[in-house]
PDB file of C-alpha atoms in Angstrom:
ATOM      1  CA  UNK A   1      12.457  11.841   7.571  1.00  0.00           C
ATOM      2  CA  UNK A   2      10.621   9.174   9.766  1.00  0.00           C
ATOM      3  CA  UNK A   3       6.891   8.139   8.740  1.00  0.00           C
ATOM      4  CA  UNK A   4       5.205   8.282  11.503  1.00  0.00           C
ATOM      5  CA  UNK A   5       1.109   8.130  11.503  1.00  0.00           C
ATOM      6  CA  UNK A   6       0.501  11.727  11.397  1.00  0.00           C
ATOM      7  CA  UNK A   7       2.469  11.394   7.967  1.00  0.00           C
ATOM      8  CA  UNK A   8       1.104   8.862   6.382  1.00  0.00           C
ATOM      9  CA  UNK A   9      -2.191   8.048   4.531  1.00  0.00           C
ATOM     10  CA  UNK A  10      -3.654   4.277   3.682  1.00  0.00           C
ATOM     11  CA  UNK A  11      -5.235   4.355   0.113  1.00  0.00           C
ATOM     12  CA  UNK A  12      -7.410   1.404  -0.154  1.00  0.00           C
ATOM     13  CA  UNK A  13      -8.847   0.808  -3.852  1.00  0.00           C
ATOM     14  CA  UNK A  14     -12.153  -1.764  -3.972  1.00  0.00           C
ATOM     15  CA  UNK A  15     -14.569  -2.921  -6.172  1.00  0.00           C
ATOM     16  CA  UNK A  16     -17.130  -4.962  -4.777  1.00  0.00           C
ATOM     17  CA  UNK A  17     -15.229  -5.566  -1.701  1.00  0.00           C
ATOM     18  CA  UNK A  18     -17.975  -5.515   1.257  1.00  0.00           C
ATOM     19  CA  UNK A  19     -17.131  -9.206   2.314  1.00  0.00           C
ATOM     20  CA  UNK A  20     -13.236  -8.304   2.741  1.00  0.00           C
ATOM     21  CA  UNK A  21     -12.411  -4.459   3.551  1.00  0.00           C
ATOM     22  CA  UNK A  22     -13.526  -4.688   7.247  1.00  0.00           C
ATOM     23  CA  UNK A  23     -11.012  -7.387   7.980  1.00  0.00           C
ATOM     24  CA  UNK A  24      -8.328  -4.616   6.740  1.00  0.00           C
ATOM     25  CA  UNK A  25      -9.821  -1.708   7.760  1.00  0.00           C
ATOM     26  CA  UNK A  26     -10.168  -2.968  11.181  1.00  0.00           C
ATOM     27  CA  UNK A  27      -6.242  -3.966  11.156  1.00  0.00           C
ATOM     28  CA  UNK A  28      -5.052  -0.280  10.849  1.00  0.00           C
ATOM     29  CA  UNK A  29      -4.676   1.876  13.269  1.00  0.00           C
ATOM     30  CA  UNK A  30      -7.651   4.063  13.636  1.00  0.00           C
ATOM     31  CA  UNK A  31      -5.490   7.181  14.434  1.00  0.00           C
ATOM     32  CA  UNK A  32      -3.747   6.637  10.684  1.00  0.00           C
ATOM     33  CA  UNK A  33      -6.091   8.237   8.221  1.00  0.00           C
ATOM     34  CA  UNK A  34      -7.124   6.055   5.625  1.00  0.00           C
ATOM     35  CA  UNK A  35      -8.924   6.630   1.865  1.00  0.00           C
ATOM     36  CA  UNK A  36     -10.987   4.510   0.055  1.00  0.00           C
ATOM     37  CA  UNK A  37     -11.404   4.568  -3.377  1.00  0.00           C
ATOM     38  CA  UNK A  38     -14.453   2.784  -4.730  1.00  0.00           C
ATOM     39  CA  UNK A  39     -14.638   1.279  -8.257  1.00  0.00           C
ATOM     40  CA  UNK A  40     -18.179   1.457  -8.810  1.00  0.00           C
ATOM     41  CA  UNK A  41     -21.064   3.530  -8.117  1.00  0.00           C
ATOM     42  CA  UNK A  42     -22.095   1.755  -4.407  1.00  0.00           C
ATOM     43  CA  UNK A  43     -22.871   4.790  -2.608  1.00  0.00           C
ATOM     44  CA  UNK A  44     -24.407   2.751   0.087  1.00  0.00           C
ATOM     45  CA  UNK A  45     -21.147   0.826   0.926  1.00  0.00           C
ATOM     46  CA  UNK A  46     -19.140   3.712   1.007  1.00  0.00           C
ATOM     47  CA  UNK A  47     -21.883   5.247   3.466  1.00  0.00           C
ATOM     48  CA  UNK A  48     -21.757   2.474   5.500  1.00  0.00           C
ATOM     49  CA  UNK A  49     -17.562   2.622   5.416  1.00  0.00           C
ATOM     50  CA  UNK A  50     -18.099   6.081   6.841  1.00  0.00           C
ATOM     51  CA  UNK A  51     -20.276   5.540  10.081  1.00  0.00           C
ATOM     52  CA  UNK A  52     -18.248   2.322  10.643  1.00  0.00           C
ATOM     53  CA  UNK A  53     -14.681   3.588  10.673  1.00  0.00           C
ATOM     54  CA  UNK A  54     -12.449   6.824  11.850  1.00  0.00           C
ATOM     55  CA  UNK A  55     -10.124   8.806   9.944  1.00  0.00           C
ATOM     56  CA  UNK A  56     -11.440   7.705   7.031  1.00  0.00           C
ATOM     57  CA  UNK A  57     -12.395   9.678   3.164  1.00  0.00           C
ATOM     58  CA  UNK A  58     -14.295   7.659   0.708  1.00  0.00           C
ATOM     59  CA  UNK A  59     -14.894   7.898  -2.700  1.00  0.00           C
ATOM     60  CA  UNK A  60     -17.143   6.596  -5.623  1.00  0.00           C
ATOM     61  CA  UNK A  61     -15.392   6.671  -8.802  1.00  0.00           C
ATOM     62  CA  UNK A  62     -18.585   5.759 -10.958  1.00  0.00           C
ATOM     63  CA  UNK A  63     -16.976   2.720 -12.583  1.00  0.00           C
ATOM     64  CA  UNK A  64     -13.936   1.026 -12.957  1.00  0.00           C
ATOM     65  CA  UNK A  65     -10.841   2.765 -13.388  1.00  0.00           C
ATOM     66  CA  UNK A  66      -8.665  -0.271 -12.140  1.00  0.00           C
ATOM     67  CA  UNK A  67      -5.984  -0.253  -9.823  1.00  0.00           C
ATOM     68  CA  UNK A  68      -3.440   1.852 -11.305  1.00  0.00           C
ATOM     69  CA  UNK A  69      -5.924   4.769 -11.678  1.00  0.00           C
ATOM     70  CA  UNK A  70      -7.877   3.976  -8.944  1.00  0.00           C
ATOM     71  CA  UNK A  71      -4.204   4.763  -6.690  1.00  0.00           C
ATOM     72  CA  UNK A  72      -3.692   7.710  -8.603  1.00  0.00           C
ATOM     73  CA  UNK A  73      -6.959   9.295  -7.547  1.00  0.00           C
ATOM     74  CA  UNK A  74      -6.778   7.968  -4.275  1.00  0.00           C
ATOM     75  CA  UNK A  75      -2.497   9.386  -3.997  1.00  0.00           C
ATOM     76  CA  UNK A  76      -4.010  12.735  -5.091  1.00  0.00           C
ATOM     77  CA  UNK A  77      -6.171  13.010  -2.656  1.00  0.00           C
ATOM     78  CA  UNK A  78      -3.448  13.172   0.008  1.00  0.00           C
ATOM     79  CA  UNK A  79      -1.793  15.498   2.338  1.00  0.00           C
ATOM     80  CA  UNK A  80       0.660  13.346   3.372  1.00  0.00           C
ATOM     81  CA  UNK A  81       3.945  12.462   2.614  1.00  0.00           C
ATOM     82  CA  UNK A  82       3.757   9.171   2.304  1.00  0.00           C
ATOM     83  CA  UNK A  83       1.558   6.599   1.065  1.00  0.00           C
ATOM     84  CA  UNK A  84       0.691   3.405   1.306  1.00  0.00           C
ATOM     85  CA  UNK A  85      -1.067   1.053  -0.787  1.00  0.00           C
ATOM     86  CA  UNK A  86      -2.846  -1.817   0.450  1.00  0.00           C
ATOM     87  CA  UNK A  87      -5.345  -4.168  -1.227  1.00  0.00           C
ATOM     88  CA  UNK A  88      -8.721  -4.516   0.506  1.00  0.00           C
ATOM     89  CA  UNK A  89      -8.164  -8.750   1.289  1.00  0.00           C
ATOM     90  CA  UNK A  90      -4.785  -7.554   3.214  1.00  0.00           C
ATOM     91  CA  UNK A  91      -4.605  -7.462   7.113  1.00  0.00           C
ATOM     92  CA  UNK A  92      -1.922  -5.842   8.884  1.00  0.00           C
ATOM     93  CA  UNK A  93      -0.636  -7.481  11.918  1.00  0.00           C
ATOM     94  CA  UNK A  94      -0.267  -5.450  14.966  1.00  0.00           C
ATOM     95  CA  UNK A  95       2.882  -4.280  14.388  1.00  0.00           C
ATOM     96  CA  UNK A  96       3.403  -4.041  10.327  1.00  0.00           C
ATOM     97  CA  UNK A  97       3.198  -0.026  10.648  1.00  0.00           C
ATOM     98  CA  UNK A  98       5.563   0.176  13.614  1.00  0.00           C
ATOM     99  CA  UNK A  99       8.006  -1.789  12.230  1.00  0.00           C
ATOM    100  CA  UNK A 100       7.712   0.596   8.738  1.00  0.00           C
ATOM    101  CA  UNK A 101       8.020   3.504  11.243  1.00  0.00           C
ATOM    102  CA  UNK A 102      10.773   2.134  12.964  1.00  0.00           C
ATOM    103  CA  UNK A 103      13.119   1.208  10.098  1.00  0.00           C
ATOM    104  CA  UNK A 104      12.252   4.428   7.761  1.00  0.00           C
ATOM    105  CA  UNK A 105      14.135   6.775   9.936  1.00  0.00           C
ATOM    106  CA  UNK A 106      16.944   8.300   7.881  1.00  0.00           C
ATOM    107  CA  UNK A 107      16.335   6.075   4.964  1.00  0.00           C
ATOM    108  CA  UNK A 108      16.341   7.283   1.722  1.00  0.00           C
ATOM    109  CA  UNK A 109      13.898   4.653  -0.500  1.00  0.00           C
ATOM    110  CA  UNK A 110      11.054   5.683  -2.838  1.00  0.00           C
ATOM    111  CA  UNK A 111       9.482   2.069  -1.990  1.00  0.00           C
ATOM    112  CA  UNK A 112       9.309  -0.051   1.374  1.00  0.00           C
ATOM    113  CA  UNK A 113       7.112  -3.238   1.712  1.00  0.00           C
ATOM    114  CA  UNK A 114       5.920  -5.024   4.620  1.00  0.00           C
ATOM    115  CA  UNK A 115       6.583  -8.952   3.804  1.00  0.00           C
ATOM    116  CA  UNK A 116       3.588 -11.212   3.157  1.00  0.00           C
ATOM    117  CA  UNK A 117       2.877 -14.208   5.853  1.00  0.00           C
ATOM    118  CA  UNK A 118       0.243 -16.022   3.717  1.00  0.00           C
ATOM    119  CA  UNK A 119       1.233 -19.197   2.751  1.00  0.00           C
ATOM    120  CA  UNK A 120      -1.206 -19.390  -0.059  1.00  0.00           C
ATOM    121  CA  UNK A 121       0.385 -16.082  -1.912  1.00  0.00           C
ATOM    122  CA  UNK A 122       1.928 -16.674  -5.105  1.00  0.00           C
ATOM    123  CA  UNK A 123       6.320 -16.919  -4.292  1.00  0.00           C
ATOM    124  CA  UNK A 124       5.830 -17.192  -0.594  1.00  0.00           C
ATOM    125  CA  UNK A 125       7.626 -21.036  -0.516  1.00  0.00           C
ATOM    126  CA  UNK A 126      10.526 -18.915  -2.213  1.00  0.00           C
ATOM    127  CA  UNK A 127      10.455 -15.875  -0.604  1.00  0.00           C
ATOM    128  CA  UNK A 128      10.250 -17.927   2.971  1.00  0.00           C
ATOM    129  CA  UNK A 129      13.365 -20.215   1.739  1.00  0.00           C
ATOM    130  CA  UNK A 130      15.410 -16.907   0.825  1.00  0.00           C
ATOM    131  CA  UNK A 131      14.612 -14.838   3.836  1.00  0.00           C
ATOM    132  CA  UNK A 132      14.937 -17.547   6.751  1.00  0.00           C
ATOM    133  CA  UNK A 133      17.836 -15.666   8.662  1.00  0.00           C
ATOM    134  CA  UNK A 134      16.961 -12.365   7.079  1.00  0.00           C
ATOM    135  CA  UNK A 135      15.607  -9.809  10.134  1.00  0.00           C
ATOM    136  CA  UNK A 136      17.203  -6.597   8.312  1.00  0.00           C
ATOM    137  CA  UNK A 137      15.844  -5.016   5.419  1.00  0.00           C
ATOM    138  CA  UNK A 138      17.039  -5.529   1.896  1.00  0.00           C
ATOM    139  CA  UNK A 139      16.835  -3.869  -1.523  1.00  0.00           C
ATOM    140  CA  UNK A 140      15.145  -5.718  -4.046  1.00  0.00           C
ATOM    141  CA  UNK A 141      14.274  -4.247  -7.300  1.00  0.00           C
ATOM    142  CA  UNK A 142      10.182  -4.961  -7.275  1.00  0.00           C
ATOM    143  CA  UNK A 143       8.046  -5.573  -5.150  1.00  0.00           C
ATOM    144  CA  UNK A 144       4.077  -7.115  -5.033  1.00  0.00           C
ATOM    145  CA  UNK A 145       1.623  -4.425  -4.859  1.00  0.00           C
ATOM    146  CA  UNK A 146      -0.839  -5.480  -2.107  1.00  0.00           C
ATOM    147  CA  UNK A 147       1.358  -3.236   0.516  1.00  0.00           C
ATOM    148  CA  UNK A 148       3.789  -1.135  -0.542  1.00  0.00           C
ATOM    149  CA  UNK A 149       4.814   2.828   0.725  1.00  0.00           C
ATOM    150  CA  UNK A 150       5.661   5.236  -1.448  1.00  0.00           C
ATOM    151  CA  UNK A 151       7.893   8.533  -0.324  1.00  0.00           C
ATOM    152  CA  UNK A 152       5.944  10.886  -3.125  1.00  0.00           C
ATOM    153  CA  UNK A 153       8.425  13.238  -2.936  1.00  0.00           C
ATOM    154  CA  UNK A 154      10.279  10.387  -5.387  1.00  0.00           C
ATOM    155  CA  UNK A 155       7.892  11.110  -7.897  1.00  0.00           C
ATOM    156  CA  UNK A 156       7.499  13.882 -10.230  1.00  0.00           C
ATOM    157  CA  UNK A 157       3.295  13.167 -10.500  1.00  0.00           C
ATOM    158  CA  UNK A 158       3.331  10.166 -11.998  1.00  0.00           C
ATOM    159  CA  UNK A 159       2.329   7.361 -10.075  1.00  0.00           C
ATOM    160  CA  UNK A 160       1.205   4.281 -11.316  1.00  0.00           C
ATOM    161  CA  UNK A 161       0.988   3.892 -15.351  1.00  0.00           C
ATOM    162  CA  UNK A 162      -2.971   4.176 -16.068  1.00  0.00           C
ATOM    163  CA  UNK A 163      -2.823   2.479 -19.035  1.00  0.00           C
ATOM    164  CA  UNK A 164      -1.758  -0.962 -16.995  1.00  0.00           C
ATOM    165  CA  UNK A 165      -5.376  -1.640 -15.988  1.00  0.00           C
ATOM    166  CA  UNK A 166      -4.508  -4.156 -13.268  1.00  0.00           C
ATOM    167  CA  UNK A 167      -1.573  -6.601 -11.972  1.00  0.00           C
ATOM    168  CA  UNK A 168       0.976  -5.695 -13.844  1.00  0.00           C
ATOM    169  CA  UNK A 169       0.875  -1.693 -12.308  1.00  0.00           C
ATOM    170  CA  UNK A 170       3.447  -2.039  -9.180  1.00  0.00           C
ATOM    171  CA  UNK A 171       5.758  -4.091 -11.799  1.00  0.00           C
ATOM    172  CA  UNK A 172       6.172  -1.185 -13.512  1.00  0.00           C
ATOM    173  CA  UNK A 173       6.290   1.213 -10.856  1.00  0.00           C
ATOM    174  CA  UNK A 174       9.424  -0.599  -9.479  1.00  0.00           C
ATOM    175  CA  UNK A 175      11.112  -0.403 -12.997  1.00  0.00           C
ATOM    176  CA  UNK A 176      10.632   2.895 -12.980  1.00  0.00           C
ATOM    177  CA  UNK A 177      11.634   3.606  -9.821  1.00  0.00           C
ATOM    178  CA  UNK A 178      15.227   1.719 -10.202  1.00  0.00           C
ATOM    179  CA  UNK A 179      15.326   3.510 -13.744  1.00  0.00           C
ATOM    180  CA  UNK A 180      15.407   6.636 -11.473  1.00  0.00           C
ATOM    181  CA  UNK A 181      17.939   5.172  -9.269  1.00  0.00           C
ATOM    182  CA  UNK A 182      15.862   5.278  -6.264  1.00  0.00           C
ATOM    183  CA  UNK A 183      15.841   2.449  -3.865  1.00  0.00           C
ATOM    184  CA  UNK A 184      13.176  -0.132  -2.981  1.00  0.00           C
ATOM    185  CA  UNK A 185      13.410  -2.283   0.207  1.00  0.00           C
ATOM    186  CA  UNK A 186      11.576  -5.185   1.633  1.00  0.00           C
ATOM    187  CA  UNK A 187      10.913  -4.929   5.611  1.00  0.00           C
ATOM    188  CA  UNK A 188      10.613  -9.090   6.491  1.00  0.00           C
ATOM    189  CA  UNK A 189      10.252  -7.575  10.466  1.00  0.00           C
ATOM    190  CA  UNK A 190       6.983  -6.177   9.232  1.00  0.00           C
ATOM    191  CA  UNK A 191       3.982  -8.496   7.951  1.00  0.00           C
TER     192      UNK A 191
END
């Protein structure tokens, strides 16, 4: 099956993230629907999310669950087949989400990412030197968490480990994933 934007939800987990969400929120396409999950008890931000932006469910956890559980409430809340998780400092160029849509017809993953063009994130010098020529996707066995799409039909509930609290979460995701024998694959078209 092809993701398209009617099958596909954003899930967008903050905490204290007014200086950096609109930069991301305003990067996705405002037909796409999009969920935010907020860390903290700011109704007013969430309120302000709301009359700002389209397509878009918000929610106030009360405190801080971190981003594994934080995804997991957020994945939950969906309809959709697929998900993807994005951190709230990541912008989407203007065609990371076609070029996800493009390549995921017919292709069976339980991960894709969208390659990161930020020269100041951590393995970029590497990942540039290795991917120079590359303009198909790949399989990889992890991948960084600040964009990644999950097919949740490769998943029997559990998501990301809640007991990882933060940055090591998508790490062991992937494992899990390959453990499964389910396929993960970079996109370098998509940024």
């Amino acid at each position: 099956m092809q993701i398209t934007k009617d099958n596909l939800t954003i899930i967008i987990v903050t905490i204290k993230s007014e200086k950096i969400i609109d930069d991301c929120l305003s990067s996705i396409d405002s037909d796409v629907k999009k969920i935010v999950i907020e860390n903290s008890n700011n109704e007013e931000f969430i309120n302000n999310l709301k009359k700002k932006y389209e397509n878009i469910e918000c929610y106030i956890t009360g405190k801080n669950l971190g981003m594994g559980a934080g995804n997991n409430f957020g994945i939950k809340k969906t309809k959709s087949r697929y998900v993807m998780i994005l951190n709230p400092d990541t912008v989407l160029k203007k065609n990371t989400l076609e070029e996800i849509y493009k390549v995921s017809n017919n292709l069976d993953f339980a991960v894709l990412s969208p390659l990161s063009d930020n020269e100041d994130y951590p393995n970029y010098k590497i990942k540039k030197k290795i991917l120079k020529n590359e303009k198909n996707i790949f399989e990889v066995d992890t991948v960084d968490g600040y964009a990644m799409v999950l097919d949740k039909t490769k998943y029997n509930e559990i998501f990301f480990d809640e007991k990882i609290f933060m940055y090591l979460e998508n790490d062991d995701l992937c494992k899990r994933v390959k453990e499964q024998n389910e396929k993960i694959f970079i996109i370098p078209t998509s940024k």
